[in-house]
Short mmCIF file of C-alpha atoms and ligand atoms in Angstrom, two decimals:
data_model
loop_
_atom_site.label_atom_id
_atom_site.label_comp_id
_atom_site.label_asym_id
_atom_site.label_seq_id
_atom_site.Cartn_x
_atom_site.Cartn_y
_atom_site.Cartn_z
CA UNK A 234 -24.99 -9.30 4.77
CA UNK A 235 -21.08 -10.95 4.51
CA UNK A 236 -18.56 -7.83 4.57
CA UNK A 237 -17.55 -7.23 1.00
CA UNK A 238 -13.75 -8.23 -0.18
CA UNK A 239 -12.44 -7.46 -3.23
CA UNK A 240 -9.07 -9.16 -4.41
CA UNK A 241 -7.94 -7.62 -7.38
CA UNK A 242 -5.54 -4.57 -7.59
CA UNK A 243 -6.15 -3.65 -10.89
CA UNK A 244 -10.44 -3.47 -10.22
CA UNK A 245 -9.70 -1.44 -7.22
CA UNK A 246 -7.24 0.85 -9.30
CA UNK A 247 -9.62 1.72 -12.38
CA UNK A 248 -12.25 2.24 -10.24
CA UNK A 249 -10.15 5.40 -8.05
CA UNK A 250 -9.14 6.07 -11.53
CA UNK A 251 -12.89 7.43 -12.27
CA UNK A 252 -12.54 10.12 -9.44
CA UNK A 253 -10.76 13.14 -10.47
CA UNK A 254 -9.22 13.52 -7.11
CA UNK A 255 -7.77 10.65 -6.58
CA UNK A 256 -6.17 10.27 -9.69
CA UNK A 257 -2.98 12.73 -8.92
CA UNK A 258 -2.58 10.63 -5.87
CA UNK A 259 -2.31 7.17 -7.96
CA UNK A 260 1.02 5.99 -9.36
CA UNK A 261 0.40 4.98 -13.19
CA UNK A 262 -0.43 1.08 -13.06
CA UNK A 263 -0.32 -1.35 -16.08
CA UNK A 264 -1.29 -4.69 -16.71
CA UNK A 265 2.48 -6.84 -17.02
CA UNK A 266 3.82 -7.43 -20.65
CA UNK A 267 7.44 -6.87 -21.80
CA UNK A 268 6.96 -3.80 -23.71
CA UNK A 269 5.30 -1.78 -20.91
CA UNK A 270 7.99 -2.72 -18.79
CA UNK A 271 10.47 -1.24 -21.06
CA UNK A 272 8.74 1.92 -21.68
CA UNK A 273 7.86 2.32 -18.01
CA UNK A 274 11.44 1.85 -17.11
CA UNK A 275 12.61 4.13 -19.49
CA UNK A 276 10.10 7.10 -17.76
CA UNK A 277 10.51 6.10 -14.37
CA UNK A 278 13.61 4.75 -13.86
CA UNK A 279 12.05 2.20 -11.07
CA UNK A 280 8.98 0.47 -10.80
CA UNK A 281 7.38 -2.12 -9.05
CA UNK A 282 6.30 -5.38 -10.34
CA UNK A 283 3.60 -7.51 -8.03
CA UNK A 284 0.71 -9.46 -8.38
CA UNK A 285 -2.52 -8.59 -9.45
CA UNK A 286 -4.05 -10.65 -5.75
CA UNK A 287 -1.55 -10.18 -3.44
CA UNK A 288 -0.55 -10.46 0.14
CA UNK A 289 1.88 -10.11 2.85
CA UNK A 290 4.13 -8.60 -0.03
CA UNK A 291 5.02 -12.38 -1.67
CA UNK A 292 5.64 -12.02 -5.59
CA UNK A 293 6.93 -8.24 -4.95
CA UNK A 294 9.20 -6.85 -7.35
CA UNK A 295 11.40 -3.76 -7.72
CA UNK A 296 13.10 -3.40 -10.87
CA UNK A 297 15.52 -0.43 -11.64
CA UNK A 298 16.98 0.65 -14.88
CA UNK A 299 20.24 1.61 -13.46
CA UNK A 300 21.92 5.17 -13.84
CA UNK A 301 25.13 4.33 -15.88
CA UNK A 302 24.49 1.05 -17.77
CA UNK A 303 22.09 -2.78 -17.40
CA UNK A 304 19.42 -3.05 -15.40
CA UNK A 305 18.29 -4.83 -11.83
CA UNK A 306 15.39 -6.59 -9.75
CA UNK A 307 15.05 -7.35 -6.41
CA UNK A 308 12.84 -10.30 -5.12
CA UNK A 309 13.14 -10.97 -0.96
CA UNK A 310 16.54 -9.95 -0.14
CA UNK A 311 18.18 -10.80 -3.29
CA UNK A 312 19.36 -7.92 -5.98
CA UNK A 313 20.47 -9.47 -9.71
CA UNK A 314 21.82 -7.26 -12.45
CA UNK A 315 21.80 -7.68 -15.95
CA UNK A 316 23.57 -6.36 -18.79
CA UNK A 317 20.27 -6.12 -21.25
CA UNK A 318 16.75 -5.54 -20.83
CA UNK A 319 16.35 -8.71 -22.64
CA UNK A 320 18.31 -11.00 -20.14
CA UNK A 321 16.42 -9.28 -17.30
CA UNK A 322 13.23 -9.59 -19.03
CA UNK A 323 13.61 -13.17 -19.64
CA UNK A 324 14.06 -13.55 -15.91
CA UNK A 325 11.87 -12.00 -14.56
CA UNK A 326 9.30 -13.77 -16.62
CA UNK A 327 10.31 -16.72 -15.29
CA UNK A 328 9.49 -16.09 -11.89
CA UNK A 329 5.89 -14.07 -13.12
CA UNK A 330 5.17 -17.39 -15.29
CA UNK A 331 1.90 -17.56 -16.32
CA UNK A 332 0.34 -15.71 -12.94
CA UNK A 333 -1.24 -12.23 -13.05
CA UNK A 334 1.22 -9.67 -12.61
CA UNK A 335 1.32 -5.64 -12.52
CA UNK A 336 3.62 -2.85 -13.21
CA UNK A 337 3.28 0.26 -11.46
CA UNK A 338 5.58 3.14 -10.81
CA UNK A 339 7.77 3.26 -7.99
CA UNK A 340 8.45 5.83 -5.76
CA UNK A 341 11.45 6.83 -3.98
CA UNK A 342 9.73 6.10 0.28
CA UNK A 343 11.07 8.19 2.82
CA UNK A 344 13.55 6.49 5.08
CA UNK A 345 13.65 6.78 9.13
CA UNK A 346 17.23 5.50 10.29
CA UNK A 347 18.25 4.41 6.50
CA UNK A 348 14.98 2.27 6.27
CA UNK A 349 12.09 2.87 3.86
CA UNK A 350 8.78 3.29 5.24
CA UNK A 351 5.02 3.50 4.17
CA UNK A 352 1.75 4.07 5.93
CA UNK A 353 -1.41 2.21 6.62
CA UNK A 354 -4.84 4.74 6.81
CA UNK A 355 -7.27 2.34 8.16
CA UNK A 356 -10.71 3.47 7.28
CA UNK A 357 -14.01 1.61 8.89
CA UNK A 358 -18.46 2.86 8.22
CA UNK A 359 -18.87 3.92 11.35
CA UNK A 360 -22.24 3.57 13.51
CA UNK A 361 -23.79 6.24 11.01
CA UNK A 362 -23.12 4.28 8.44
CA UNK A 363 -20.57 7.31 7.15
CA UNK A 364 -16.80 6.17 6.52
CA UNK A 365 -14.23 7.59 9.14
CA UNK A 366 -10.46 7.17 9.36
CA UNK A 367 -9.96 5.56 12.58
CA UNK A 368 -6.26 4.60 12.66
CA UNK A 369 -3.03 5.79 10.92
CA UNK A 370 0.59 3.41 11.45
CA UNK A 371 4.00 3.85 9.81
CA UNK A 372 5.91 0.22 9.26
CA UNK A 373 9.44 0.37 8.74
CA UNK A 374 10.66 -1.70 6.38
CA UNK A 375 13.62 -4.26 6.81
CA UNK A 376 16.57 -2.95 5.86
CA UNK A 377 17.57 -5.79 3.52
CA UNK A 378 14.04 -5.65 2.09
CA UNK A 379 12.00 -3.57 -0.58
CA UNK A 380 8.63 -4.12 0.81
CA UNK A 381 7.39 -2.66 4.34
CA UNK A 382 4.59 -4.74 5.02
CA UNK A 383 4.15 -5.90 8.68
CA UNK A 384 4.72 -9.99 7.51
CA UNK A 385 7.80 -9.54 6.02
CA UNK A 386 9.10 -7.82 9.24
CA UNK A 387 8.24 -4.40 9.00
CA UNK A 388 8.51 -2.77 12.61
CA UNK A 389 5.06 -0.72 13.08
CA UNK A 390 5.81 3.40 14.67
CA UNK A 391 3.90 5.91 14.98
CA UNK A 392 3.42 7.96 12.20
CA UNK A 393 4.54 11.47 14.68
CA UNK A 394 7.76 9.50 15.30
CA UNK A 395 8.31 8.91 11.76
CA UNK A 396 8.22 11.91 10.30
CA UNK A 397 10.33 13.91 12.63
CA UNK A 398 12.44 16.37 11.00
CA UNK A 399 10.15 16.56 7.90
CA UNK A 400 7.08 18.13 9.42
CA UNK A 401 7.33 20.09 12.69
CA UNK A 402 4.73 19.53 15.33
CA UNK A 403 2.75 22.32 14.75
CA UNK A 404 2.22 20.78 10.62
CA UNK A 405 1.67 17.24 11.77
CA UNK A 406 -2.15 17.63 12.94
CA UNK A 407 -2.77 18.97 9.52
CA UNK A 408 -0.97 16.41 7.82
CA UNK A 409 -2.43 14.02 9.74
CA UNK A 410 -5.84 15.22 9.19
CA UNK A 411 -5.24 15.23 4.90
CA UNK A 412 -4.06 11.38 4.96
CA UNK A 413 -7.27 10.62 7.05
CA UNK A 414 -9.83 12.90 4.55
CA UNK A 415 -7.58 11.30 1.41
CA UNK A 416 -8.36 7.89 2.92
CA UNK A 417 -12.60 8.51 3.66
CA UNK A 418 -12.47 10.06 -0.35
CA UNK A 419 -10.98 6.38 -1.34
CA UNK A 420 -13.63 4.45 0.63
CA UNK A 421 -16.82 6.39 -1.08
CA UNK A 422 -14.99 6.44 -4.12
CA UNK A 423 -15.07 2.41 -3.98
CA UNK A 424 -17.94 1.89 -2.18
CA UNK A 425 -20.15 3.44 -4.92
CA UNK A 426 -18.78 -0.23 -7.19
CA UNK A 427 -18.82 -2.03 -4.32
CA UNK A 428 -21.82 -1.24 -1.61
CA UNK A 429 -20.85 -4.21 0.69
CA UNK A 430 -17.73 -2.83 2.08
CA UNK A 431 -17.20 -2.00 5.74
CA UNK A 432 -13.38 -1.23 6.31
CA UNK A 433 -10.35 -0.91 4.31
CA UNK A 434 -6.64 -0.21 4.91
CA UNK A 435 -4.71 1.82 2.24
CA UNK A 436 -1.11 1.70 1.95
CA UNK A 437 0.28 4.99 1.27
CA UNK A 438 3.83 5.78 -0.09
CA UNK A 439 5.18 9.38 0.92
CA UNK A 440 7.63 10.59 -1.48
CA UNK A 441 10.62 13.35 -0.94
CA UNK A 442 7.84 16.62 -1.46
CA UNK A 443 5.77 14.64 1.14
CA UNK A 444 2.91 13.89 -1.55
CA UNK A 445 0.63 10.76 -0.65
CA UNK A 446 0.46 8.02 -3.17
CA UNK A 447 -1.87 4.77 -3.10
CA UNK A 448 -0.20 2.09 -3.35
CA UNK A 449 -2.41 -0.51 -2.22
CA UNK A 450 -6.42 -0.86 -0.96
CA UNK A 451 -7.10 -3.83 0.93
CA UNK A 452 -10.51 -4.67 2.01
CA UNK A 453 -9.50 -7.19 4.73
CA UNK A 454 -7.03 -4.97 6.56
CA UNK A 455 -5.31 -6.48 9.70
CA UNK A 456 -6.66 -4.37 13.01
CA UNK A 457 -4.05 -5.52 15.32
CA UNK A 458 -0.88 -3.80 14.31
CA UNK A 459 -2.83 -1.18 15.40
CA UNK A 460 -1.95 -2.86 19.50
CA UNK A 461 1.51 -1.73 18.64
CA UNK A 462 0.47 1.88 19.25
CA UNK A 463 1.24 3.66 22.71
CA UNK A 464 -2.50 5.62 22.57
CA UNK A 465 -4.37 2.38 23.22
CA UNK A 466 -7.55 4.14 22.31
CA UNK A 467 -6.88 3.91 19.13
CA UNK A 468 -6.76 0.13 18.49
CA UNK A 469 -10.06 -0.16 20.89
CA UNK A 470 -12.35 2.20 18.30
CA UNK A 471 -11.19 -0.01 15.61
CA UNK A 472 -11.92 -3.23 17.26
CA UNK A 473 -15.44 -1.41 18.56
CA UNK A 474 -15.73 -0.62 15.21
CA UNK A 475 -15.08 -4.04 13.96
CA UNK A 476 -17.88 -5.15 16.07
CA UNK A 477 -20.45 -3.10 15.28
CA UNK A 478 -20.53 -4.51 11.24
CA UNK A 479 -19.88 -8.06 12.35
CA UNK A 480 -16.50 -8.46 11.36
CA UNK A 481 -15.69 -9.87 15.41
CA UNK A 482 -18.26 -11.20 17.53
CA UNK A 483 -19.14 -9.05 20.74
CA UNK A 484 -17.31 -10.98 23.82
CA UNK A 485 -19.67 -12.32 26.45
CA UNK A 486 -19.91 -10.49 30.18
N1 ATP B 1177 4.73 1.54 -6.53
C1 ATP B 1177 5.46 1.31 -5.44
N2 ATP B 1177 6.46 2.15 -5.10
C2 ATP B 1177 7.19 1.92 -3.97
N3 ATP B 1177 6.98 0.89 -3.12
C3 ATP B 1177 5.99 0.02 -3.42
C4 ATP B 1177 5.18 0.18 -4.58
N4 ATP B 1177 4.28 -0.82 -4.61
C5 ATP B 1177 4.53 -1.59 -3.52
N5 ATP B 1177 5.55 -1.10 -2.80
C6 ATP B 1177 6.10 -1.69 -1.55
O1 ATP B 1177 5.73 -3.05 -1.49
C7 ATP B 1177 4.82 -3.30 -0.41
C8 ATP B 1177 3.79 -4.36 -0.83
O2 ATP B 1177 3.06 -3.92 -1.96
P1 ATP B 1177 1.46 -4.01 -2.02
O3 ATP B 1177 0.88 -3.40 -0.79
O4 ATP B 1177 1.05 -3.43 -3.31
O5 ATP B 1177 1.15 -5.58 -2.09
P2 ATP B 1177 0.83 -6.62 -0.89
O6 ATP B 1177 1.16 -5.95 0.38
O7 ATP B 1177 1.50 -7.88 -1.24
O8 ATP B 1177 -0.69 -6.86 -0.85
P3 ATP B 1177 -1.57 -6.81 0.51
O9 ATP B 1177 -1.33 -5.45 1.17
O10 ATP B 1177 -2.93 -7.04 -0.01
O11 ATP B 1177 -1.07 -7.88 1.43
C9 ATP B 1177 4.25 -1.92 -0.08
O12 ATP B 1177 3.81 -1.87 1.25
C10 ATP B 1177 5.47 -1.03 -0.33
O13 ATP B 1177 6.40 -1.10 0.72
MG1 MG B 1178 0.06 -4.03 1.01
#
């Protein structure tokens, strides 16, 4: 049977919604109309506007309600402010148009060397057919840029490296160990909508108190920024992995 994909953010996000778990670990997400903008702005200050069937970060958002007065979004590299909610309203909608957008709220990444950063749990059924974290990568974001993934030229570190001088060395195994356990809880959670799945890779924001939050499930995760680690063993039980559920053909000896 084909490995299962699912494209949509907000299916994936009602369905962790149903596990009582998960649901301190998910940042509130809304469907995109005016109104929820404005309210969610007014709670959270910042948010994050992006489309429903994403990639690669394109169509990525970050919108602030700024501390004195007006408002801003930033698209790519480019910040606008506004005055009014309506004037940034209006233009934002003109860059959703008619496409399926949502709003979800944003939190404040930790930086490494004045650069935000998130972290990709990959998670793969293993040759028990149980699911097993396999893989955990930081990416640095760009500096000029809001989003970290890897395509928009995120550099990939090792998750040890960046947290330095937030955990010491004796709390990183532990820390470790919860990301890996709060990925395997995401892939039964969705597996039990969605039986055909065989790997996933689940961005992860860590805010200032060092609490995980989903930001993202994708269930056709990239295994090669996974190369970029020193341990090489990591990248090869991934790719084994791979292998065994048909996502890469076995090469020929
Ligand atoms: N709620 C949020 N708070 C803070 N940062 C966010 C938030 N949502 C997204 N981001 C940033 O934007 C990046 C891209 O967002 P997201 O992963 O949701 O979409 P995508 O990467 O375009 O989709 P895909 O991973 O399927 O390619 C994240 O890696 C993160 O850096
Ligand atoms: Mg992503």
């Amino acid at each position: 049977m084909a490995i299962q994909r699912v494209r949509s953010k907000w299916s994936k996000t009602n369905i962790l919604l149903k596990s009582a778990d998960l649901t301190e670990h998910i940042p509130e997400t809304k469907r995109w109309s005016r109104s929820t903008l404005q309210a969610m702005l007014d709670q959270y200050k910042m948010v994050y506007v992006k489309p429903d069937s994403g990639t690669f970060g394109t169509g990525v958002i970050r919108v602030e309600k700024r501390t004195g007065e007006g408002y801003s979004f930033q698209m790519g590299t480019k910040k606008r402010t506004f005055s009014s909610f309506e004037s940034m309203a209006d233009r934002l909608q003109r860059s959703i148009r008619t496409r399926s957008y949502l709003i979800q709220r944003g939190i404040n990444l930790l930086k490494h060397a004045s650069r935000r950063f998130d972290i990709r749990v990959m998670v793969q059924k293993n040759s028990r057919d149980q699911w097993e974290s396999t893989g955990i990568i930081g990416r640095l974001g760009h500096p000029a840029k809001i989003v970290t993934n890897y395509h928009s030229g995120a550099t990939p570190m090792s998750i040890e490296r960046l947290m330095t001088g937030k955990l010491t060395s004796s709390q990183m195994p532990s820390y470790n160990a919860r990301l890996k356990k709060l990925g395997e809880s995401i892939a039964k959670q969705l597996q039990s909508h969605y039986p055909g799945l065989k790997e996933l890779g689940i961005d992860v924001a860590i805010d200032g108190s060092l609490k995980p939050w989903i930001l993202e499930v994708n269930t056709l995760p990239d295994p090669f920024i996974f190369r970029k680690l020193k341990d090489k063993s990591v990248f090869r039980k991934i790719h084994r992995y791979c292998v065994q559920y048909g996502r890469f053909k076995k090469k020929h000896s």
